[in-house]
Amino acid sequence: MPNERLDLEARIHPEIPHAARIWNYWMGGKDNFEADRAAGDAVAAVYPDIVRMAQQSRKFLTRAVSYLAGEAGIRQFLDIGTGLPTMQNTHEIAQRLAPDSRIVYVDNDPLVLVHARALLKNTTPEGVTAYLDGDYNEPELIVEDAHNVLDFTKPIAVMFMGVLGYVEDHQAARSIVDRVVGALPSGSHLVLWDGTATGDAVAEGSEKLAESGAVPYHLRSLAEMGEFFTGLELVEPGLAPISHWRLEEDAEEVTPIDAHGAIGRKP
């Protein structure tokens, strides 16, 4: 699809800092531009732990998907706002544990789309890996498109991994989550984490991100984070720093990070 690729590339603006590319920079990736690196450095100058948050977020994803594909027996995943592909992507973890897993990635960033369609391929012949050009501000359209790949009569794990902070209004963010979860059958799971207003430095980092010209990231309180899981059964240990959620007993000790997450099961 060369014409489609050209159209996507025309939507990429390297002079404007972009969330997915900044995050890629913090994770040590190469899919970023000078404006993204400048914004990332501005945040890291006042909140050095942002780099550790990026690293811990991938470890949280790995543990969460491993739990879902393993102990919880989930075989369908809807990863909304997936960001640029990196190591240990959702489909790789799920299909390694359950070869027949079906994964739908969703993002509206053109650079993400270009890379995802090239890199996010099945790791098993039994599995399915698909990618949707979609915006989480239109959850009904995402659900409608996902019906083409996922069976909505069987449990699905929907994932919002560090993306809802870009929604300024908390009730609007809750509405997005509620509308997606509301479309899922019993036994489905919500996996969600975001940066939290649990320290002065992380708050200053959020301010620097907005000053850089990037889309502002709005930190949530712990109470607001808990509201995303209203009506769901929290999986142990409940809402916790992502650096400590189901951390292996023999893992080396880590300092808690200003980001919290959980998994909730729909009754």
mmCIF file of C-alpha atoms in Angstrom:
data_model
loop_
_atom_site.group_PDB
_atom_site.id
_atom_site.type_symbol
_atom_site.label_atom_id
_atom_site.label_comp_id
_atom_site.label_asym_id
_atom_site.label_seq_id
_atom_site.Cartn_x
_atom_site.Cartn_y
_atom_site.Cartn_z
ATOM 1 C CA MET A 1 0.000 0.000 0.000
ATOM 2 C CA PRO A 2 2.583 2.611 -1.124
ATOM 3 C CA ASN A 3 0.057 5.435 -1.554
ATOM 4 C CA GLU A 4 -1.349 4.884 1.938
ATOM 5 C CA ARG A 5 2.167 4.891 3.357
ATOM 6 C CA LEU A 6 2.910 8.208 1.627
ATOM 7 C CA ASP A 7 -0.313 9.654 3.018
ATOM 8 C CA LEU A 8 0.655 8.563 6.530
ATOM 9 C CA GLU A 9 4.168 9.961 6.210
ATOM 10 C CA ALA A 10 2.733 13.288 5.039
ATOM 11 C CA ARG A 11 0.920 13.523 8.398
ATOM 12 C CA ILE A 12 4.200 13.263 10.343
ATOM 13 C CA HIS A 13 5.509 16.618 11.591
ATOM 14 C CA PRO A 14 9.059 16.195 12.924
ATOM 15 C CA GLU A 15 9.253 19.794 14.138
ATOM 16 C CA ILE A 16 6.444 19.270 16.674
ATOM 17 C CA PRO A 17 7.142 17.126 19.784
ATOM 18 C CA HIS A 18 4.879 14.090 19.809
ATOM 19 C CA ALA A 19 3.950 11.859 22.732
ATOM 20 C CA ALA A 20 4.724 8.497 21.136
ATOM 21 C CA ARG A 21 8.110 9.653 19.869
ATOM 22 C CA ILE A 22 9.051 11.317 23.177
ATOM 23 C CA TRP A 23 8.191 8.091 24.991
ATOM 24 C CA ASN A 24 10.263 6.167 22.442
ATOM 25 C CA TYR A 25 13.206 8.466 23.234
ATOM 26 C CA TRP A 26 12.879 7.892 26.973
ATOM 27 C CA MET A 27 12.883 4.136 26.343
ATOM 28 C CA GLY A 28 16.126 4.383 24.384
ATOM 29 C CA GLY A 29 14.549 3.989 20.946
ATOM 30 C CA LYS A 30 15.591 5.623 17.684
ATOM 31 C CA ASP A 31 12.181 6.516 16.232
ATOM 32 C CA ASN A 32 12.199 10.168 17.313
ATOM 33 C CA PHE A 33 13.247 13.597 16.101
ATOM 34 C CA GLU A 34 15.182 16.540 17.547
ATOM 35 C CA ALA A 35 12.017 18.224 18.819
ATOM 36 C CA ASP A 36 11.025 15.035 20.654
ATOM 37 C CA ARG A 37 14.450 14.690 22.246
ATOM 38 C CA ALA A 38 14.450 18.324 23.347
ATOM 39 C CA ALA A 39 11.048 17.885 24.998
ATOM 40 C CA GLY A 40 12.132 14.627 26.611
ATOM 41 C CA ASP A 41 15.307 16.218 27.974
ATOM 42 C CA ALA A 42 13.343 19.163 29.382
ATOM 43 C CA VAL A 43 11.149 16.804 31.376
ATOM 44 C CA ALA A 44 14.048 14.583 32.477
ATOM 45 C CA ALA A 45 15.988 17.633 33.709
ATOM 46 C CA VAL A 46 13.404 18.241 36.450
ATOM 47 C CA TYR A 47 12.086 14.681 36.775
ATOM 48 C CA PRO A 48 14.880 12.181 36.014
ATOM 49 C CA ASP A 49 12.617 9.297 37.040
ATOM 50 C CA ILE A 50 10.662 9.708 33.793
ATOM 51 C CA VAL A 51 13.192 7.419 32.106
ATOM 52 C CA ARG A 52 12.699 4.818 34.808
ATOM 53 C CA MET A 53 8.929 5.225 34.458
ATOM 54 C CA ALA A 54 9.199 4.422 30.762
ATOM 55 C CA GLN A 55 11.237 1.310 31.504
ATOM 56 C CA GLN A 56 8.960 0.195 34.344
ATOM 57 C CA SER A 57 5.874 0.679 32.176
ATOM 58 C CA ARG A 58 7.143 -1.977 29.758
ATOM 59 C CA LYS A 59 7.857 -4.354 32.639
ATOM 60 C CA PHE A 60 4.342 -3.754 33.975
ATOM 61 C CA LEU A 61 2.902 -4.549 30.541
ATOM 62 C CA THR A 62 4.925 -7.756 30.418
ATOM 63 C CA ARG A 63 3.697 -8.910 33.834
ATOM 64 C CA ALA A 64 0.092 -7.873 33.155
ATOM 65 C CA VAL A 65 -0.168 -9.623 29.783
ATOM 66 C CA SER A 66 1.602 -12.688 31.179
ATOM 67 C CA TYR A 67 -0.987 -12.885 33.956
ATOM 68 C CA LEU A 68 -3.886 -12.437 31.541
ATOM 69 C CA ALA A 69 -2.696 -14.941 28.933
ATOM 70 C CA GLY A 70 -1.612 -17.364 31.633
ATOM 71 C CA GLU A 71 -3.514 -17.480 34.904
ATOM 72 C CA ALA A 72 -6.607 -15.610 33.663
ATOM 73 C CA GLY A 73 -6.873 -17.577 30.407
ATOM 74 C CA ILE A 74 -7.527 -14.521 28.195
ATOM 75 C CA ARG A 75 -7.064 -15.068 24.463
ATOM 76 C CA GLN A 76 -8.150 -11.682 23.096
ATOM 77 C CA PHE A 77 -6.476 -8.300 23.630
ATOM 78 C CA LEU A 78 -7.484 -4.773 22.598
ATOM 79 C CA ASP A 79 -4.452 -2.520 23.143
ATOM 80 C CA ILE A 80 -5.639 1.092 22.751
ATOM 81 C CA GLY A 81 -3.008 3.784 22.283
ATOM 82 C CA THR A 82 -0.229 1.271 21.838
ATOM 83 C CA GLY A 83 2.536 3.687 20.841
ATOM 84 C CA LEU A 84 5.621 2.841 18.827
ATOM 85 C CA PRO A 85 6.586 -0.845 18.725
ATOM 86 C CA THR A 86 9.413 -1.810 21.054
ATOM 87 C CA MET A 87 10.659 -4.952 22.764
ATOM 88 C CA GLN A 88 8.116 -7.232 24.463
ATOM 89 C CA ASN A 89 5.007 -6.046 22.657
ATOM 90 C CA THR A 90 1.583 -7.319 23.698
ATOM 91 C CA HIS A 91 1.225 -9.861 20.884
ATOM 92 C CA GLU A 92 4.683 -11.302 21.484
ATOM 93 C CA ILE A 93 4.001 -11.933 25.167
ATOM 94 C CA ALA A 94 0.458 -13.245 24.689
ATOM 95 C CA GLN A 95 1.181 -15.502 21.708
ATOM 96 C CA ARG A 96 4.270 -16.929 23.378
ATOM 97 C CA LEU A 97 2.091 -18.113 26.275
ATOM 98 C CA ALA A 98 -1.085 -18.803 24.280
ATOM 99 C CA PRO A 99 -0.314 -19.286 20.570
ATOM 100 C CA ASP A 100 -3.937 -18.739 19.493
ATOM 101 C CA SER A 101 -4.173 -15.254 21.051
ATOM 102 C CA ARG A 102 -5.771 -12.506 18.964
ATOM 103 C CA ILE A 103 -4.448 -8.974 19.430
ATOM 104 C CA VAL A 104 -5.794 -5.704 18.046
ATOM 105 C CA TYR A 105 -3.586 -2.647 18.395
ATOM 106 C CA VAL A 106 -5.139 0.823 18.129
ATOM 107 C CA ASP A 107 -3.416 4.175 17.591
ATOM 108 C CA ASN A 108 -3.954 7.315 15.528
ATOM 109 C CA ASP A 109 -0.346 8.447 15.230
ATOM 110 C CA PRO A 110 0.874 8.177 11.608
ATOM 111 C CA LEU A 111 4.438 7.257 12.589
ATOM 112 C CA VAL A 112 3.095 4.528 14.841
ATOM 113 C CA LEU A 113 0.955 3.212 11.986
ATOM 114 C CA VAL A 114 3.869 3.080 9.568
ATOM 115 C CA HIS A 115 6.067 1.178 12.016
ATOM 116 C CA ALA A 116 3.357 -1.032 13.449
ATOM 117 C CA ARG A 117 2.227 -2.383 10.098
ATOM 118 C CA ALA A 118 5.816 -3.292 9.315
ATOM 119 C CA LEU A 119 6.788 -4.762 12.690
ATOM 120 C CA LEU A 120 3.706 -6.064 14.491
ATOM 121 C CA LYS A 121 3.439 -9.487 12.914
ATOM 122 C CA ASN A 122 2.136 -12.769 14.303
ATOM 123 C CA THR A 123 4.642 -14.734 16.312
ATOM 124 C CA THR A 124 2.598 -17.919 15.845
ATOM 125 C CA PRO A 125 0.617 -19.322 12.879
ATOM 126 C CA GLU A 126 -2.426 -19.835 15.138
ATOM 127 C CA GLY A 127 -2.597 -16.253 16.360
ATOM 128 C CA VAL A 128 -3.925 -13.034 14.844
ATOM 129 C CA THR A 129 -2.313 -9.602 15.100
ATOM 130 C CA ALA A 130 -4.132 -6.613 13.610
ATOM 131 C CA TYR A 131 -3.771 -2.831 13.703
ATOM 132 C CA LEU A 132 -6.481 -0.167 13.629
ATOM 133 C CA ASP A 133 -6.105 3.529 12.842
ATOM 134 C CA GLY A 134 -8.364 4.772 15.619
ATOM 135 C CA ASP A 135 -8.729 7.487 18.255
ATOM 136 C CA TYR A 136 -9.726 6.592 21.823
ATOM 137 C CA ASN A 137 -11.923 9.691 21.837
ATOM 138 C CA GLU A 138 -14.201 7.669 19.543
ATOM 139 C CA PRO A 139 -14.509 4.415 21.526
ATOM 140 C CA GLU A 140 -17.626 3.204 19.698
ATOM 141 C CA LEU A 141 -15.759 3.247 16.375
ATOM 142 C CA ILE A 142 -12.875 1.298 17.922
ATOM 143 C CA VAL A 143 -15.260 -1.324 19.269
ATOM 144 C CA GLU A 144 -17.058 -1.528 15.919
ATOM 145 C CA ASP A 145 -13.803 -2.063 14.008
ATOM 146 C CA ALA A 146 -12.475 -4.531 16.590
ATOM 147 C CA HIS A 147 -15.510 -6.746 15.941
ATOM 148 C CA ASN A 148 -13.837 -7.681 12.653
ATOM 149 C CA VAL A 149 -11.045 -9.443 14.549
ATOM 150 C CA LEU A 150 -12.260 -10.167 18.078
ATOM 151 C CA ASP A 151 -15.197 -12.273 19.277
ATOM 152 C CA PHE A 152 -17.199 -10.062 21.636
ATOM 153 C CA THR A 153 -19.053 -13.057 23.050
ATOM 154 C CA LYS A 154 -15.816 -14.170 24.736
ATOM 155 C CA PRO A 155 -13.636 -12.351 27.309
ATOM 156 C CA ILE A 156 -11.376 -9.582 26.050
ATOM 157 C CA ALA A 157 -8.617 -7.681 27.831
ATOM 158 C CA VAL A 158 -8.708 -3.971 26.983
ATOM 159 C CA MET A 159 -5.523 -2.027 27.685
ATOM 160 C CA PHE A 160 -4.969 1.696 28.274
ATOM 161 C CA MET A 161 -1.275 1.867 29.036
ATOM 162 C CA GLY A 162 -0.175 5.354 30.065
ATOM 163 C CA VAL A 163 -2.327 7.155 27.499
ATOM 164 C CA LEU A 164 -5.343 8.620 29.294
ATOM 165 C CA GLY A 165 -3.236 11.333 30.906
ATOM 166 C CA TYR A 166 -3.518 13.112 27.570
ATOM 167 C CA VAL A 167 -7.226 13.560 28.277
ATOM 168 C CA GLU A 168 -7.511 16.682 30.424
ATOM 169 C CA ASP A 169 -10.958 16.113 31.909
ATOM 170 C CA HIS A 170 -11.072 13.142 34.263
ATOM 171 C CA GLN A 171 -14.754 12.446 33.666
ATOM 172 C CA ALA A 172 -14.136 12.400 29.917
ATOM 173 C CA ALA A 173 -11.341 9.871 30.450
ATOM 174 C CA ARG A 174 -13.645 7.767 32.620
ATOM 175 C CA SER A 175 -16.309 7.903 29.933
ATOM 176 C CA ILE A 176 -13.879 6.548 27.338
ATOM 177 C CA VAL A 177 -13.004 3.597 29.570
ATOM 178 C CA ASP A 178 -16.595 2.945 30.612
ATOM 179 C CA ARG A 179 -17.854 2.911 27.021
ATOM 180 C CA VAL A 180 -15.253 0.363 25.937
ATOM 181 C CA VAL A 181 -15.597 -1.843 29.017
ATOM 182 C CA GLY A 182 -19.374 -1.603 28.707
ATOM 183 C CA ALA A 183 -19.172 -3.254 25.294
ATOM 184 C CA LEU A 184 -17.210 -6.237 26.635
ATOM 185 C CA PRO A 185 -18.691 -9.502 27.928
ATOM 186 C CA SER A 186 -18.472 -10.830 31.467
ATOM 187 C CA GLY A 187 -15.031 -12.178 32.309
ATOM 188 C CA SER A 188 -13.259 -9.433 30.368
ATOM 189 C CA HIS A 189 -10.475 -7.406 31.988
ATOM 190 C CA LEU A 190 -9.371 -3.775 32.072
ATOM 191 C CA VAL A 191 -5.628 -3.093 32.286
ATOM 192 C CA LEU A 192 -4.776 0.542 32.934
ATOM 193 C CA TRP A 193 -1.923 2.641 34.248
ATOM 194 C CA ASP A 194 -1.121 6.343 34.212
ATOM 195 C CA GLY A 195 1.221 8.853 35.772
ATOM 196 C CA THR A 196 -0.002 9.992 39.173
ATOM 197 C CA ALA A 197 0.180 13.229 41.146
ATOM 198 C CA THR A 198 2.198 11.623 43.913
ATOM 199 C CA GLY A 199 5.213 13.960 44.020
ATOM 200 C CA ASP A 200 6.363 17.502 43.311
ATOM 201 C CA ALA A 201 9.006 16.493 40.761
ATOM 202 C CA VAL A 202 6.600 14.556 38.543
ATOM 203 C CA ALA A 203 4.233 17.539 38.599
ATOM 204 C CA GLU A 204 7.063 19.820 37.480
ATOM 205 C CA GLY A 205 7.908 17.335 34.735
ATOM 206 C CA SER A 206 4.332 17.502 33.518
ATOM 207 C CA GLU A 207 4.584 21.286 33.345
ATOM 208 C CA LYS A 208 7.824 21.131 31.368
ATOM 209 C CA LEU A 209 6.228 18.754 28.864
ATOM 210 C CA ALA A 210 3.433 21.254 28.204
ATOM 211 C CA GLU A 211 5.941 24.120 27.914
ATOM 212 C CA SER A 212 7.873 22.172 25.269
ATOM 213 C CA GLY A 213 4.936 22.333 22.866
ATOM 214 C CA ALA A 214 3.966 18.696 23.266
ATOM 215 C CA VAL A 215 0.439 17.607 24.134
ATOM 216 C CA PRO A 216 0.077 18.179 27.922
ATOM 217 C CA TYR A 217 -0.068 15.137 30.186
ATOM 218 C CA HIS A 218 -2.489 15.419 33.107
ATOM 219 C CA LEU A 219 -1.582 13.518 36.252
ATOM 220 C CA ARG A 220 -4.379 11.762 38.174
ATOM 221 C CA SER A 221 -4.801 11.400 41.902
ATOM 222 C CA LEU A 222 -4.888 7.888 43.343
ATOM 223 C CA ALA A 223 -8.599 8.336 44.034
ATOM 224 C CA GLU A 224 -9.194 9.216 40.371
ATOM 225 C CA MET A 225 -7.164 6.208 39.264
ATOM 226 C CA GLY A 226 -9.346 3.964 41.393
ATOM 227 C CA GLU A 227 -12.477 5.358 39.739
ATOM 228 C CA PHE A 228 -11.481 3.829 36.405
ATOM 229 C CA PHE A 229 -12.122 0.416 37.966
ATOM 230 C CA THR A 230 -15.557 1.184 39.427
ATOM 231 C CA GLY A 231 -17.758 -1.910 39.164
ATOM 232 C CA LEU A 232 -14.818 -4.212 38.403
ATOM 233 C CA GLU A 233 -13.173 -6.836 40.591
ATOM 234 C CA LEU A 234 -9.573 -5.765 41.206
ATOM 235 C CA VAL A 235 -6.954 -8.445 40.714
ATOM 236 C CA GLU A 236 -4.461 -8.650 43.583
ATOM 237 C CA PRO A 237 -2.603 -6.537 44.601
ATOM 238 C CA GLY A 238 -5.103 -3.937 43.385
ATOM 239 C CA LEU A 239 -3.995 -0.423 42.458
ATOM 240 C CA ALA A 240 -0.246 -0.205 42.995
ATOM 241 C CA PRO A 241 2.871 1.503 41.642
ATOM 242 C CA ILE A 242 3.598 -0.123 38.288
ATOM 243 C CA SER A 243 7.122 -0.812 39.504
ATOM 244 C CA HIS A 244 5.692 -3.107 42.196
ATOM 245 C CA TRP A 245 2.544 -4.628 40.677
ATOM 246 C CA ARG A 246 3.049 -8.417 40.971
ATOM 247 C CA LEU A 247 6.791 -7.929 41.182
ATOM 248 C CA GLU A 248 8.544 -11.266 41.290
ATOM 249 C CA GLU A 249 9.667 -12.280 44.781
ATOM 250 C CA ASP A 250 13.275 -12.752 43.683
ATOM 251 C CA ALA A 251 13.410 -9.450 41.770
ATOM 252 C CA GLU A 252 15.851 -6.826 42.968
ATOM 253 C CA GLU A 253 14.347 -4.080 45.090
ATOM 254 C CA VAL A 254 13.113 -1.026 43.180
ATOM 255 C CA THR A 255 11.923 2.388 44.324
ATOM 256 C CA PRO A 256 8.217 3.061 43.763
ATOM 257 C CA ILE A 257 7.481 5.242 40.736
ATOM 258 C CA ASP A 258 4.911 8.040 40.258
ATOM 259 C CA ALA A 259 2.732 5.842 38.086
ATOM 260 C CA HIS A 260 0.031 3.459 39.269
ATOM 261 C CA GLY A 261 -1.894 0.701 37.569
ATOM 262 C CA ALA A 262 -4.153 -2.272 38.097
ATOM 263 C CA ILE A 263 -6.179 -4.977 36.409
ATOM 264 C CA GLY A 264 -9.919 -5.232 36.976
ATOM 265 C CA ARG A 265 -12.197 -8.102 35.964
ATOM 266 C CA LYS A 266 -15.715 -7.460 34.699
ATOM 267 C CA PRO A 267 -18.169 -9.643 36.685
#
